[in-house]
Coordinates of C-alpha atoms in Angstrom, one line a residue:
Chain A
G1 CA -0.1 0.2 0.0
A2 CA 1.1 3.6 -0.4
G3 CA 0.6 4.6 3.2
V4 CA 1.7 3.4 6.8
S5 CA -0.6 0.3 7.8
Q6 CA -1.4 -1.0 11.3
S7 CA -3.1 -3.7 12.4
P8 CA -5.1 -4.8 14.1
R9 CA -7.3 -1.7 13.8
Y10 CA -9.3 -2.5 16.8
K11 CA -8.4 -5.0 19.9
V12 CA -10.0 -5.9 23.1
A13 CA -7.9 -7.6 25.7
K14 CA -8.8 -9.1 29.1
R15 CA -6.7 -7.7 31.6
G16 CA -3.4 -9.6 32.3
Q17 CA -3.5 -10.6 28.2
D18 CA -0.6 -10.0 26.2
V19 CA -1.2 -8.0 22.8
A20 CA 0.9 -7.4 19.7
L21 CA 0.3 -4.3 17.5
R22 CA 1.9 -4.2 14.1
C23 CA 2.9 -1.5 11.8
D24 CA 4.0 -1.5 8.2
P25 CA 5.5 1.8 7.3
I26 CA 5.9 3.2 4.1
S27 CA 8.6 1.2 2.0
G28 CA 12.1 2.9 2.1
H29 CA 11.3 5.1 5.3
V30 CA 14.2 5.2 7.7
S31 CA 12.5 6.3 10.7
L32 CA 9.8 4.6 12.6
F33 CA 7.7 6.1 15.6
W34 CA 5.3 4.6 17.9
Y35 CA 3.1 6.9 19.9
Q36 CA 0.3 6.4 22.7
Q37 CA -2.8 8.5 22.3
A38 CA -5.3 8.5 25.3
L39 CA -8.6 9.8 24.8
G40 CA -8.9 13.5 24.7
Q41 CA -5.0 14.0 24.7
G42 CA -2.4 14.3 22.0
P43 CA 0.0 11.6 20.8
E44 CA 2.4 10.8 23.4
F45 CA 6.2 9.4 22.4
L46 CA 6.9 5.7 23.2
T47 CA 10.1 5.0 21.1
Y48 CA 11.8 5.5 17.7
F49 CA 13.7 3.3 15.3
Q50 CA 16.2 4.4 12.7
N51 CA 16.3 1.3 10.4
E52 CA 16.5 -1.7 12.9
A53 CA 18.0 0.4 15.9
Q54 CA 15.9 1.4 18.7
L55 CA 17.6 4.8 19.2
D56 CA 14.9 6.0 21.9
K57 CA 12.7 4.1 24.0
S58 CA 12.3 6.7 26.8
G59 CA 8.6 7.2 26.3
L60 CA 7.8 3.2 27.2
P61 CA 5.7 3.7 30.3
S62 CA 7.0 0.5 32.0
D63 CA 8.6 -2.9 31.3
R64 CA 5.6 -4.4 30.2
F65 CA 6.1 -2.4 26.5
F66 CA 8.4 -3.9 24.2
A67 CA 9.0 -2.8 20.5
E68 CA 11.1 -4.2 17.6
R69 CA 11.8 -3.7 14.2
P70 CA 14.0 -6.8 13.4
E71 CA 14.7 -6.2 9.7
G72 CA 14.2 -2.3 9.7
S73 CA 11.0 -2.2 7.9
V74 CA 7.8 -3.9 9.7
S75 CA 7.5 -3.1 13.6
T76 CA 5.9 -4.7 16.3
L77 CA 4.7 -2.9 19.6
K78 CA 4.2 -5.7 22.3
I79 CA 2.5 -5.2 25.5
Q80 CA 2.4 -8.0 28.1
R81 CA 0.1 -8.2 31.1
T82 CA -2.3 -5.2 29.9
Q83 CA -3.9 -3.2 32.2
Q84 CA -6.8 -0.8 31.9
E85 CA -4.7 2.2 31.9
D86 CA -3.1 1.0 28.5
S87 CA -6.6 1.6 26.9
A88 CA -5.3 4.0 24.1
V89 CA -4.9 4.4 20.6
Y90 CA -1.6 3.4 19.6
L91 CA -0.3 5.1 16.4
C92 CA 2.6 4.5 14.3
A93 CA 4.5 7.0 12.1
S94 CA 7.5 6.6 9.5
S95 CA 9.7 9.3 8.1
L96 CA 11.8 9.3 5.1
V97 CA 14.6 11.3 6.7
R98 CA 17.1 10.4 9.4
R99 CA 16.8 12.7 12.6
G100 CA 18.9 15.7 12.4
L101 CA 19.0 16.1 8.9
G102 CA 16.2 18.5 8.6
A103 CA 12.3 18.6 9.4
G104 CA 11.3 15.2 8.2
E105 CA 7.5 14.9 7.7
L106 CA 5.9 12.1 9.9
F107 CA 3.2 9.9 7.8
F108 CA 0.9 8.2 10.5
G109 CA -1.0 5.1 10.0
E110 CA -4.6 5.1 11.5
G111 CA -3.8 3.6 14.6
S112 CA -4.9 0.5 16.8
R113 CA -7.3 1.2 19.1
L114 CA -6.6 -1.2 22.2
T115 CA -9.3 -1.8 24.8
V116 CA -8.4 -3.5 28.1
L117 CA -11.6 -4.8 29.8
Chain B
A1 CA 12.8 19.6 29.4
Q2 CA 10.9 19.6 25.9
R3 CA 7.3 20.7 26.3
V4 CA 4.5 21.6 23.9
T5 CA 1.3 23.7 25.3
Q6 CA -2.0 24.3 23.4
P7 CA -3.8 26.0 26.1
E8 CA -7.2 25.9 24.3
K9 CA -9.0 22.3 24.0
L10 CA -11.9 23.9 21.8
L11 CA -12.0 27.1 19.6
S12 CA -15.2 28.0 17.8
V13 CA -15.5 30.3 15.2
F14 CA -17.7 31.5 12.5
K15 CA -17.1 31.1 9.0
G16 CA -14.9 33.8 7.6
A17 CA -13.7 35.2 11.0
P18 CA -10.1 35.1 11.6
V19 CA -8.6 31.8 13.2
E20 CA -5.5 31.9 15.9
L21 CA -4.6 28.6 17.5
K22 CA -1.9 29.2 20.3
C23 CA 1.1 26.9 20.7
N24 CA 3.7 27.8 23.1
Y25 CA 7.0 25.6 23.7
S26 CA 9.8 24.9 25.8
Y27 CA 13.2 23.7 24.5
S28 CA 16.7 24.9 25.3
G29 CA 17.9 24.1 22.2
S30 CA 17.0 25.3 18.5
P31 CA 13.6 24.0 17.7
E32 CA 11.7 22.5 14.9
L33 CA 8.4 23.2 15.1
F34 CA 5.2 21.8 13.0
W35 CA 1.6 21.8 12.9
Y36 CA -0.3 18.5 12.2
V37 CA -4.3 18.4 11.5
Q38 CA -6.4 15.7 11.8
Y39 CA -9.8 15.8 9.8
S40 CA -12.7 13.5 10.7
R41 CA -12.0 10.0 10.0
Q42 CA -8.7 10.6 8.6
R43 CA -5.3 10.0 9.8
L44 CA -3.1 12.5 11.4
Q45 CA -1.3 14.6 8.6
L46 CA 1.5 17.4 8.4
L47 CA 0.0 21.0 7.6
L48 CA 3.2 23.0 7.8
R49 CA 6.3 23.0 9.3
H50 CA 8.3 26.3 10.2
I51 CA 11.4 26.2 8.4
S52 CA 9.3 26.4 5.1
R53 CA 7.8 29.1 6.0
E54 CA 4.9 28.3 3.8
S55 CA 1.2 29.2 3.6
I56 CA -1.0 25.6 3.4
K57 CA -4.8 26.2 2.9
G58 CA -4.2 29.6 4.0
F59 CA -2.7 28.8 7.3
T60 CA 0.4 30.4 8.4
A61 CA 2.4 30.1 11.4
D62 CA 5.4 32.3 12.5
L63 CA 8.1 31.2 15.2
N64 CA 8.5 33.7 17.8
K65 CA 11.7 32.6 19.6
G66 CA 11.3 35.4 22.2
E67 CA 7.9 34.3 23.3
T68 CA 8.3 30.7 22.4
S69 CA 5.2 30.3 20.5
F70 CA 4.4 29.1 17.0
H71 CA 0.7 30.1 16.6
L72 CA -1.3 29.0 13.9
K73 CA -3.5 31.6 11.9
K74 CA -5.6 31.9 9.1
P75 CA -7.7 35.2 8.2
F76 CA -10.7 33.9 6.9
A77 CA -11.9 30.5 8.4
Q78 CA -13.7 28.1 6.2
E79 CA -16.0 25.1 7.1
E80 CA -13.6 22.6 5.9
D81 CA -11.3 24.0 8.6
S82 CA -13.1 22.0 11.3
A83 CA -10.4 19.5 12.7
M84 CA -8.2 18.4 15.6
Y85 CA -4.9 20.5 15.2
Y86 CA -1.8 19.6 16.9
C87 CA 1.4 21.5 17.6
A88 CA 4.7 19.3 17.6
L89 CA 8.2 20.1 18.5
R90 CA 11.3 18.2 17.2
A91 CA 14.3 18.0 19.5
S92 CA 15.8 14.8 20.6
K93 CA 12.3 13.2 19.4
I94 CA 9.0 14.7 18.3
I95 CA 6.6 15.7 20.8
F96 CA 3.0 16.7 20.4
G97 CA 0.8 19.1 22.3
S98 CA -2.6 18.3 23.7
G99 CA -4.5 19.5 20.6
T100 CA -7.2 22.1 20.0
R101 CA -10.5 21.0 18.3
L102 CA -11.2 23.8 15.7
S103 CA -15.1 24.3 15.0
I104 CA -16.2 26.4 12.4
R105 CA -19.7 27.5 12.3
P106 CA -21.7 28.3 9.3

């Protein structure tokens, strides 16, 4: 596809269940970002990849959150032992340029809406 | 610490009236600033960036380093401008404000 693709679009999990959210960035995009957006809030930074390297994971809220991008394209955000406060829309964005080479535009996916019961 | 503040959750103006969406930032270095927009049932997308000094869909934004602001302006609002608007700052990472919902009344 032409844009960033995320799956699943909607996920309902029982508290304590593990979930995995997938992001397919635009082909050739070097940078990939994950954001968490709670209801009524702006996107909150979680983590950032440049190719397969995770360069910043300072926004991950706990060690239950883990992200990977093993081949520098598709990325997976995994949340272990989900809690109700994890309920949010998880946004993935990709960018053509590397950090520091000017203002790279972020291209967003439609998001994965996670509801933890 | 980096921070982006959008003080208004909701801004409602009549069609044809001027619009100003406020954005203030906190960053000790040289910032790169952006406005992103999310129209109903669409994904978040870039509206404009400060280094381009461009006007997109009639919107402009000027970086004021003295006031640490990057307000978004449009002289005459149109109904199709109704959307969520997010100010974003790129420093060590890209962070977003909490957003302002712009509602244009006919």
